[in-house]
Coordinates of C-alpha atoms in Angstrom, one line a residue:
Chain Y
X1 CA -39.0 108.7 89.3
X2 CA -42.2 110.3 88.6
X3 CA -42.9 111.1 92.6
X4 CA -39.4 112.7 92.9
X5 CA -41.0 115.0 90.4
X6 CA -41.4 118.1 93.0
X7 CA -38.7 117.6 94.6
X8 CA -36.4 118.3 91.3
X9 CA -38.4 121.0 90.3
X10 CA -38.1 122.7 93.0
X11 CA -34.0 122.5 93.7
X12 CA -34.3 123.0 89.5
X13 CA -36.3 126.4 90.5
X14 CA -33.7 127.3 92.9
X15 CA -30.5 126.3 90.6
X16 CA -31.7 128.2 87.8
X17 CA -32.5 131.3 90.2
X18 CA -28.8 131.5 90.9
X19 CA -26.9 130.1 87.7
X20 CA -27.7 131.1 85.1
X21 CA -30.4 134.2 85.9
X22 CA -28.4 135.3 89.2
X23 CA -25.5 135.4 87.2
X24 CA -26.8 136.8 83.8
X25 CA -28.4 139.8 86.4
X26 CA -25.0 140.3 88.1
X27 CA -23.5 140.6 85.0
X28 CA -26.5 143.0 83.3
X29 CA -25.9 145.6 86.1
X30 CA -22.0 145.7 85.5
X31 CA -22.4 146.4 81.9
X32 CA -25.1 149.0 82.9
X33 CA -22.7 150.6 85.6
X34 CA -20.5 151.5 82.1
X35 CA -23.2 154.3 81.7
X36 CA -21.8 156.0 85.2
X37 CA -18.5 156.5 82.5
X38 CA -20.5 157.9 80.0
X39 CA -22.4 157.9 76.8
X40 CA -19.2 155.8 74.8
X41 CA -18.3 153.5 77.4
X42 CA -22.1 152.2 78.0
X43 CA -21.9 151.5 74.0
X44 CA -18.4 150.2 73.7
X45 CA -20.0 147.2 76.8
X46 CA -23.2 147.1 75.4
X47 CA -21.5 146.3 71.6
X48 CA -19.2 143.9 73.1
X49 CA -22.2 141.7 74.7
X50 CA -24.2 142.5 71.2
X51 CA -21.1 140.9 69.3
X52 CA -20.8 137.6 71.5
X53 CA -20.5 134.8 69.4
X54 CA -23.5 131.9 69.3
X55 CA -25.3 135.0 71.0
X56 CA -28.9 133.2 70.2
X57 CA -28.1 130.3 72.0
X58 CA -26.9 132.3 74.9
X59 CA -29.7 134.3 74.9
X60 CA -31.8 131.1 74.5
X61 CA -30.2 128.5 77.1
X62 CA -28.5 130.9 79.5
X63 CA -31.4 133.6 79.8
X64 CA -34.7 132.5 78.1
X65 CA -35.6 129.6 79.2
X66 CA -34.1 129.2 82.8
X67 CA -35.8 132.6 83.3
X68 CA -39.0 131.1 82.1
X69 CA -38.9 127.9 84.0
X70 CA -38.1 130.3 87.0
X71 CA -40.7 132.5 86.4
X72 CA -43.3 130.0 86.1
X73 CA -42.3 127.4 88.5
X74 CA -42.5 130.5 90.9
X75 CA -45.9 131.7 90.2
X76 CA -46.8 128.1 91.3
X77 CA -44.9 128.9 94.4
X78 CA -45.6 131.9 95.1
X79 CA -49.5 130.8 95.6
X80 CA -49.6 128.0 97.0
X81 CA -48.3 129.6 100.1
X82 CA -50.9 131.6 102.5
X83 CA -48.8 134.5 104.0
X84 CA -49.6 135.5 107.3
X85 CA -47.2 137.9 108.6
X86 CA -49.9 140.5 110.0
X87 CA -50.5 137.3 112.7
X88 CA -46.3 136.3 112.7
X89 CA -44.1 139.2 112.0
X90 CA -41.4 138.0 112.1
X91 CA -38.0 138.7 110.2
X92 CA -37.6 135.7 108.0
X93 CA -41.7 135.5 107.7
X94 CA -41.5 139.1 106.4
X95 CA -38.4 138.1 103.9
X96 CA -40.8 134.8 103.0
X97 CA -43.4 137.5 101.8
X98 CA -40.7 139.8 100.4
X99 CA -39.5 137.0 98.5
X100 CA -42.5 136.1 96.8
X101 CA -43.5 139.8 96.3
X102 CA -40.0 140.7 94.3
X103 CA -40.5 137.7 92.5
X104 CA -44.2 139.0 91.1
X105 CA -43.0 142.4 90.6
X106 CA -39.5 141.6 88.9
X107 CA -41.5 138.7 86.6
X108 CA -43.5 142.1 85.4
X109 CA -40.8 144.0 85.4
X110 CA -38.5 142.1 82.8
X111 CA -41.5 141.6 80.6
X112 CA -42.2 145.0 80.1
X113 CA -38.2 145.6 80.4
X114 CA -37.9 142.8 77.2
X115 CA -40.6 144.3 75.4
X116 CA -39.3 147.4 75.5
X117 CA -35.4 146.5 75.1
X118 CA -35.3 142.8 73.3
X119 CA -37.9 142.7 71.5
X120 CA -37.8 146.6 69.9
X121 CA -34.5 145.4 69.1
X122 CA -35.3 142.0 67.4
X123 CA -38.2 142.4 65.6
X124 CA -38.6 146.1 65.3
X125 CA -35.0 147.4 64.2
X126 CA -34.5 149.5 66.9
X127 CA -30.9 149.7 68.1
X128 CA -29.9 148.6 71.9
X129 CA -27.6 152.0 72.7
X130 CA -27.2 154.6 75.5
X131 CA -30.0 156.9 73.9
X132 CA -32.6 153.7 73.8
X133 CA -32.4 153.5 77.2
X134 CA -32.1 157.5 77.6
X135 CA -35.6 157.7 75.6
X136 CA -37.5 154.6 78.2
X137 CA -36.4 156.7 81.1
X138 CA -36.7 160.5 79.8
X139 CA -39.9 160.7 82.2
X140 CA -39.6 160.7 86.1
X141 CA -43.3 157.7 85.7
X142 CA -40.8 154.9 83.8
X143 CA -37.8 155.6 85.5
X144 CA -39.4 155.2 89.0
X145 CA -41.1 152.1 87.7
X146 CA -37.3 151.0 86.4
X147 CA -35.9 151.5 89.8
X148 CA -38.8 149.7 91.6
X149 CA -37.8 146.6 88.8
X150 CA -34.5 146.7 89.5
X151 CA -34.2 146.7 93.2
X152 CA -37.0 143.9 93.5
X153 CA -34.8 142.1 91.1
X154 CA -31.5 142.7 93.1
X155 CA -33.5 141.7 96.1
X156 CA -34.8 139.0 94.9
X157 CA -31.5 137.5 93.9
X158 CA -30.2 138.5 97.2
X159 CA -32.3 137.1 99.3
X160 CA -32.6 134.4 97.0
X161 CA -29.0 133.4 97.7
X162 CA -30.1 132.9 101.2
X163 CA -32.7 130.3 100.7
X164 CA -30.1 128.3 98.1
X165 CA -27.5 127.9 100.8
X166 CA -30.7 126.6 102.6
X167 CA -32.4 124.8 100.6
X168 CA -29.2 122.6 99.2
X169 CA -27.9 122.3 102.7
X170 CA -25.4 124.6 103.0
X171 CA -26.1 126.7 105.7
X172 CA -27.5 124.2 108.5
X173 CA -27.0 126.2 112.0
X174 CA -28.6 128.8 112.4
X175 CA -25.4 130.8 113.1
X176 CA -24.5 129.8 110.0
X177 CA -27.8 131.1 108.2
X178 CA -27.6 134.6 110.3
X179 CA -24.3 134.9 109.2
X180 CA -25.5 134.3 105.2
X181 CA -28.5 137.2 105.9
X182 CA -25.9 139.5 106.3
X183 CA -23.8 138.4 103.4
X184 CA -26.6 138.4 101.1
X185 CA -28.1 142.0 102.6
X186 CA -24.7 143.2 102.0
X187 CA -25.0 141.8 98.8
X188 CA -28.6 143.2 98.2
X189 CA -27.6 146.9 99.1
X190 CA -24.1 146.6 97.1
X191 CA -25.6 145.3 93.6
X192 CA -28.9 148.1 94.4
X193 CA -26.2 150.8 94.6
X194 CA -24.6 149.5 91.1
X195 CA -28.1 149.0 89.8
X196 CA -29.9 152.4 90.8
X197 CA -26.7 154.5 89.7
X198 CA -26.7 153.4 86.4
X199 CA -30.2 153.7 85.7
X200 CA -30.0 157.2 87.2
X201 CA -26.7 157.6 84.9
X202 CA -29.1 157.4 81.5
X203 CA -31.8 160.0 83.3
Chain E
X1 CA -68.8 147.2 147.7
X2 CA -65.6 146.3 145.5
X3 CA -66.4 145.1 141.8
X4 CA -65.9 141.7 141.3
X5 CA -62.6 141.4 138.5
X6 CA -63.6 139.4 135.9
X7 CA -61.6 138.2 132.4
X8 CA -63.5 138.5 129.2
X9 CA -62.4 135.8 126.9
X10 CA -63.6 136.1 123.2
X11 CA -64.1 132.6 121.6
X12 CA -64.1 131.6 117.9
X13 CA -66.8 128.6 118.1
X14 CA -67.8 126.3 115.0
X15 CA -71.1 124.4 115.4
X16 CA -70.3 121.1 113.8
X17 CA -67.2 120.6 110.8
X18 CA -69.3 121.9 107.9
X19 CA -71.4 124.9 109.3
X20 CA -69.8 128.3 109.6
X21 CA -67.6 129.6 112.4
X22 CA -68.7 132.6 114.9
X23 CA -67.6 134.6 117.8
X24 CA -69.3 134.3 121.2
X25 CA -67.7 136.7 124.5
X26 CA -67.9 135.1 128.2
X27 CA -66.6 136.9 131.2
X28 CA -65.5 134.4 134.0
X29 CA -64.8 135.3 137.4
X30 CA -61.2 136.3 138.0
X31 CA -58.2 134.0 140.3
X32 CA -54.7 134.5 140.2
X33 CA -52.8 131.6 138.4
X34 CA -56.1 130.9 136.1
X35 CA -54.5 128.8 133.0
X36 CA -56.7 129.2 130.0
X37 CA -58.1 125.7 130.5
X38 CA -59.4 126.1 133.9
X39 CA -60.7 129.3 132.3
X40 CA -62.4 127.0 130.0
X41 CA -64.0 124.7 132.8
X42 CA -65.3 128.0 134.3
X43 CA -67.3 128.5 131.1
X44 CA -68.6 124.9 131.0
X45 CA -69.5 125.2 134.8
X46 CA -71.7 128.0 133.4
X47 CA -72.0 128.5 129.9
X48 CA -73.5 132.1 129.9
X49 CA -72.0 134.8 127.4
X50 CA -71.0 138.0 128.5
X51 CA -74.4 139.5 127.7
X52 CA -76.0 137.4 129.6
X53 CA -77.7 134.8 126.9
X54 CA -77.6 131.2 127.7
X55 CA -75.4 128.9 125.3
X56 CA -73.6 125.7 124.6
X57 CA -70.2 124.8 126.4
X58 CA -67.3 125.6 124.7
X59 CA -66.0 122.5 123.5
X60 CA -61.9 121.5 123.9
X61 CA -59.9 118.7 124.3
X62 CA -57.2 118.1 126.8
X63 CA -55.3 115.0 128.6
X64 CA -51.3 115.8 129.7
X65 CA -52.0 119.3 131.5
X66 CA -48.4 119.7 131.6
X67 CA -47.5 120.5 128.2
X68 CA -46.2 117.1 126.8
X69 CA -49.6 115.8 125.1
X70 CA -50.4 118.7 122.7
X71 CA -53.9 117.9 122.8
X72 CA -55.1 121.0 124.2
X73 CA -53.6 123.3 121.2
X74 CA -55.1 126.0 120.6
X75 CA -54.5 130.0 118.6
X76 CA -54.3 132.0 121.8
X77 CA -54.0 135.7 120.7
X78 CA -53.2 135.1 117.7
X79 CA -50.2 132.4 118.3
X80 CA -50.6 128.9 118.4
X81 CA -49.8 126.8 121.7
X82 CA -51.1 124.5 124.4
X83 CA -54.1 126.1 126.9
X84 CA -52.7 124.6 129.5
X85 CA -49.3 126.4 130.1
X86 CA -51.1 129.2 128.7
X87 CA -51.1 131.7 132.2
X88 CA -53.9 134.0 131.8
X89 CA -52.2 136.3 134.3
X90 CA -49.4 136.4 131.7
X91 CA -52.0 136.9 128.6
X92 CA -53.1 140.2 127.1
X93 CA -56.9 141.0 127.4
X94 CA -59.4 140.3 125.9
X95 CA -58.3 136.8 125.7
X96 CA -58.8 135.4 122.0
X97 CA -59.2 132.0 121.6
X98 CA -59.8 130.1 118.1
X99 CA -58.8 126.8 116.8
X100 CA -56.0 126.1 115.1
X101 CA -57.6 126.2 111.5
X102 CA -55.1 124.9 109.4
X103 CA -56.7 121.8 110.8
X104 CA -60.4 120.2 110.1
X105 CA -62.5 121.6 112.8
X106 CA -64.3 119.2 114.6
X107 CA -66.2 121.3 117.1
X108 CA -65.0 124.7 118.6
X109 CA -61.4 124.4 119.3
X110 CA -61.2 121.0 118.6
X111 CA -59.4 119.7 115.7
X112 CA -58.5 116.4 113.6
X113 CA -55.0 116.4 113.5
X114 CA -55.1 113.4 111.9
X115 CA -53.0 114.2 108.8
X116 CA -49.7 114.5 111.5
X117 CA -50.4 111.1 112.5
X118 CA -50.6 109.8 109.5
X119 CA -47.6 112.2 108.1
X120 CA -45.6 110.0 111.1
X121 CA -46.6 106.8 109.3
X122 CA -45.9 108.0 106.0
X123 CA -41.8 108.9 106.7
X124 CA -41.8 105.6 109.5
X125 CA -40.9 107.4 112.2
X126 CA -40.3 104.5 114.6
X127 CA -37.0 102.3 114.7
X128 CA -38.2 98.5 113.2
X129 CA -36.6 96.4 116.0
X130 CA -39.5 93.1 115.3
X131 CA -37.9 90.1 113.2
X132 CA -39.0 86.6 113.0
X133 CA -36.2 85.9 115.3
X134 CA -34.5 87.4 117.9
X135 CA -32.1 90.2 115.9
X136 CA -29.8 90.8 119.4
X137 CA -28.7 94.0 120.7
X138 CA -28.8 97.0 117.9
X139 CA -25.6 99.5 118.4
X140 CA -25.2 101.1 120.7
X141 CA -25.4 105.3 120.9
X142 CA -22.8 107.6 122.3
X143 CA -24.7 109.4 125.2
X144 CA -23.7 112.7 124.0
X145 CA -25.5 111.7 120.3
X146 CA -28.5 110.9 122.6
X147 CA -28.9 113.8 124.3
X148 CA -28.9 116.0 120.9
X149 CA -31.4 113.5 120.0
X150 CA -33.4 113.7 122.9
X151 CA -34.0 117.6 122.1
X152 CA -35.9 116.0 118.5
X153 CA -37.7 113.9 120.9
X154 CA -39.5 115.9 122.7
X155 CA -42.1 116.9 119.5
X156 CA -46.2 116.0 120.7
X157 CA -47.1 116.3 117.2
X158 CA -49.1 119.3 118.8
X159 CA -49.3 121.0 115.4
X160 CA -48.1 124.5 116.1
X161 CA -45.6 124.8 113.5
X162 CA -47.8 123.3 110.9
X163 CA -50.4 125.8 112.1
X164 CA -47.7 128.9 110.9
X165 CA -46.3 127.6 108.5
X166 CA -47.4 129.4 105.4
X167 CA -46.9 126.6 103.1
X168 CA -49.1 124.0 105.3
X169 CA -52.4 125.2 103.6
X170 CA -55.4 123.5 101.7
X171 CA -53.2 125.0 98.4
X172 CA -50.5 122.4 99.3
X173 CA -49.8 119.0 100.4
X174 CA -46.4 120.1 102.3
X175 CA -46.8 117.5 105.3
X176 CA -44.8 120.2 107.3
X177 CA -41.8 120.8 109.7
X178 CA -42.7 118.1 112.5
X179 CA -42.8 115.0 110.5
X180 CA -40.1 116.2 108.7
X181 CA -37.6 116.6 112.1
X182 CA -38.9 113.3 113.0
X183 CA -37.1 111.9 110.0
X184 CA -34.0 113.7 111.2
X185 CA -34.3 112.0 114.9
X186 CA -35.2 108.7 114.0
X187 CA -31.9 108.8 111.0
X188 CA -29.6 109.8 113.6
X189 CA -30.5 106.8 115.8
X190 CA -28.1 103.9 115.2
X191 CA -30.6 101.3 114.5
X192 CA -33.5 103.8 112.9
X193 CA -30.0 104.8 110.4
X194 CA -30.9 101.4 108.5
X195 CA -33.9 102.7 107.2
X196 CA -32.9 106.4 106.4
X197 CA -32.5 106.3 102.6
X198 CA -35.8 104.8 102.8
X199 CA -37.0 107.9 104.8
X200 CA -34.8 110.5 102.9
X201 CA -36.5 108.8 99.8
X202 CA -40.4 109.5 101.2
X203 CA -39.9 113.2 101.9
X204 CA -38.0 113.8 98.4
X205 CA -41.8 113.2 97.4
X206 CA -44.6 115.1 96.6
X207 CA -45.8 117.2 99.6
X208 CA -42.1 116.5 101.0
X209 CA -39.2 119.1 102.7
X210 CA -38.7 120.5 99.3
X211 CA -42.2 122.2 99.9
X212 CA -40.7 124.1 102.5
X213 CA -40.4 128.4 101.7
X214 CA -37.8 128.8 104.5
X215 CA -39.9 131.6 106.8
X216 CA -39.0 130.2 109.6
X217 CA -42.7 130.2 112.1
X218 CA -42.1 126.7 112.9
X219 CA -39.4 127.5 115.1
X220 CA -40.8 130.1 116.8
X221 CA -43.7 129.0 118.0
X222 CA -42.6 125.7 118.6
X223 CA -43.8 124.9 122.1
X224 CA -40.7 122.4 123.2
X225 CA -37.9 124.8 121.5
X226 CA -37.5 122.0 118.9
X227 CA -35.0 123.4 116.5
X228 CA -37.0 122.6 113.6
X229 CA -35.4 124.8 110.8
X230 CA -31.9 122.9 111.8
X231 CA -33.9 119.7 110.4
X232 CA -35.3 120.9 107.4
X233 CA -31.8 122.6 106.5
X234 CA -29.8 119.1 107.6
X235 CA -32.8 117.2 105.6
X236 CA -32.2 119.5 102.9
X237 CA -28.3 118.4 102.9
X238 CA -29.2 114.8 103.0
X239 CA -31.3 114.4 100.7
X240 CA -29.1 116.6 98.4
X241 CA -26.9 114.3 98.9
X242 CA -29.1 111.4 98.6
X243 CA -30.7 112.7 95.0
X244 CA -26.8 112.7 93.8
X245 CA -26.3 109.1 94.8
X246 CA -29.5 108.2 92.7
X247 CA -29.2 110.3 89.8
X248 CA -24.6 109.6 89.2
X249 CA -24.9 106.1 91.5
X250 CA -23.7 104.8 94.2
X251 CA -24.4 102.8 96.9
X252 CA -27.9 104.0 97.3
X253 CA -28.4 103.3 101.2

């Protein structure tokens, strides 16, 4: 039905955000948190994911393109709303802001974070390793700007989670829903931790 | 002699729809228990600004003057609600007063809220008891159901949580939270329930609930403590529901 249109984009937009890009980030940062073991263990993960089988069609159908949908459907979102929390500061107001912010910055994030990761890797020969990521972060300018990405992203997913349960009905009472901000802040500070410490593991 | 208190009241004021919007100051004699409307009638009585210059009277509207008409909304510093329950004792000064812009203006702080009335008719927020015959008694409702229900009921279509919403802008066609709990009251009434795929259906369109960014304003400022978040979030769950029955099939009301 062609005026249901919106309506499936947006619970599509809010899917995708948690399977598969919530889950391909929740699984990124454990493979990162290897590096806290060292130099081999960081490889041994990072080989393992490298070696998947049908890896291009992962890549393709469980990152690529749900990202992109994500990303762009979300632009779209992201302005068409007017934010006003200077005139209604209030806690979820400042989280609908947040929201749209983390989505911005982690959209510019991951394309920078691609182009200097993916694609080095695809179309320039360079090889994904501990010492890869050891160069991009070797000056205290990209590995600020890494930990910026990487907490907007974890945020993002966080908080994210809140507005699924909303969004598909889930949480209804607002018990319920302040119940789920907790959750998904414990969630945001616990996958930051894991995030953060692995980055700073390659510094 | 003792200085005469006075309240100084800074107005946004709009000329006609299309010209531009300005500020004009008034200072009007003080009283205790001055709502913002008699406030208002103090200015018409004698529409001089504060320095002194002869000008138009501010233009409002107003009916109820008891807080169940919604016709006298207004952005009072900076939050939206009626003028009339509005206490000026209880207000911060310099009282601002503009119009709630999310709205055409029409004059002032007058507004054509015409896009909620016609959001109502959109989603059919009414109960279609009228046959060609006489259809007898609907079901009846458990009292307890009605008094949840009479909680949804009390919305005046005032427009305050359209007027904070974020997402209610000229960017979007989100018809906003009131409409939206209306569909929510009138599907939990046992007669208006014959109709509520029909109304699930209507705000699983464009401009429907799915337009909603979940920050939460409409709640907070809603004048009748409507709890309008619960309805998005129970609309949400039907219609989730409703989009399965669609898409795998089933019986579709």
């Amino acid at each position: 039905m062609a005026a249901n249109r919106e309506f499936f984009n947006r619970k599509l937009h809010s899917l995708l955000g948690v399977i598969p890009v919530g889950a391909f980030l929740f699984v990124h940062l454990t493979v990162n948190f290897q590096a806290t073991k060292g130099e081999d263990a960081y490889n041994k993960a990072s080989e393992f994911m490298g070696n998947l089988p049908y890896l291009l069609f992962l890549e393709i159908f469980l990152i690529f393109l749900p990202l992109l949908f994500h990303a762009i459907y979300g632009i779209y979102v992201a302005f068409t709303a007017k934010n006003n929390v200077t005139q209604y500061s209030w806690f979820r107001n400042w989280m609908f802001l947040l929201q749209r912010l983390t989505g911005i910055i982690t959209l510019v994030y991951v394309a920078w974070h691609v182009w200097n990761t993916t694609i080095q890797a695809k179309f320039f020969n360079a090889e994904v390793n501990f010492d890869m990521m050891a160069n991009i972060v070797d000056n205290p300018v990209t590995l600020g700007l890494y930990i910026v990405g990487i907490v907007s992203a974890v945020f993002h997913l966080a908080n994210g989670l809140w507005s699924f349960c909303v969004s598909w009905g889930l949480t209804i009472t607002p018990k319920s829903q302040r119940v789920f901000t907790w959750i998904t802040m414990a969630i945001f500070v616990a996958l930051s931790y894991v995030g953060v410490t692995a980055i700073l593991a390659f510094a | 002699m003792a200085e005469k208190k006075t309240i100084r009241f800074i107005i946004t004021r709009q000329d006609n729809p299309n010209s531009a919007p300005y500020k004009e100051e008034f200072d009007i004699p003080y009283r205790p228990n001055l709502n913002v409307i008699a406030a208002l009638m103090e200015i018409r009585r004698n529409p001089v600004t504060a320095d002194g210059k002869k000008t138009t009277p501010v233009a409002w509207e107003m009916n109820c003057l008891e807080e169940v008409c919604g016709a006298c909304s207004m952005v009072i510093n900076g939050k939206p609600r009626q003028s009339c329950s509005a206490i000026v004792d209880q207000l911060e000064q310099p009282i601002r007063l503009e119009p709630m812009k999310t709205f055409p203006v029409v004059r002032d702080l007058i507004v054509d809220r015409s896009r909620m009335f016609d959001a109502l008719k959109k989603v059919k927020a009414w109960i279609p008891i009228d046959g060609s015959y006489d259809l007898g008694p609907g079901p009846r409702m458990p009292e307890v159901k009605r008094q949840w229900a009479y909680e949804l009921a009390k919305c005046m279509t005032c427009g305050c949580c359209l007027e904070a919403c974020p997402n209610v802008n000229d960017r979007s066609g989100f018809i906003g939270p009131a409409p939206l709990s209306q569909v929510r009251l009138f599907n939990a009434h046992p007669t208006g329930a014959m109709h509520k795929a029909e109304r699930l259906q209507t705000i699983m369109g464009d401009g429907g609930l799915a337009n909603c960014g979940n920050s939460q304003n409409c709640v907070q400022v809603c004048p009748k403590g409507i709890p309008l978040t619960t309805s998005i979030a129970a609309l949400n769950r039907d219609t989730t529901i409703q989009s399965f029955k669609n898409f795998f099939g089933s019986d579709k009301v």
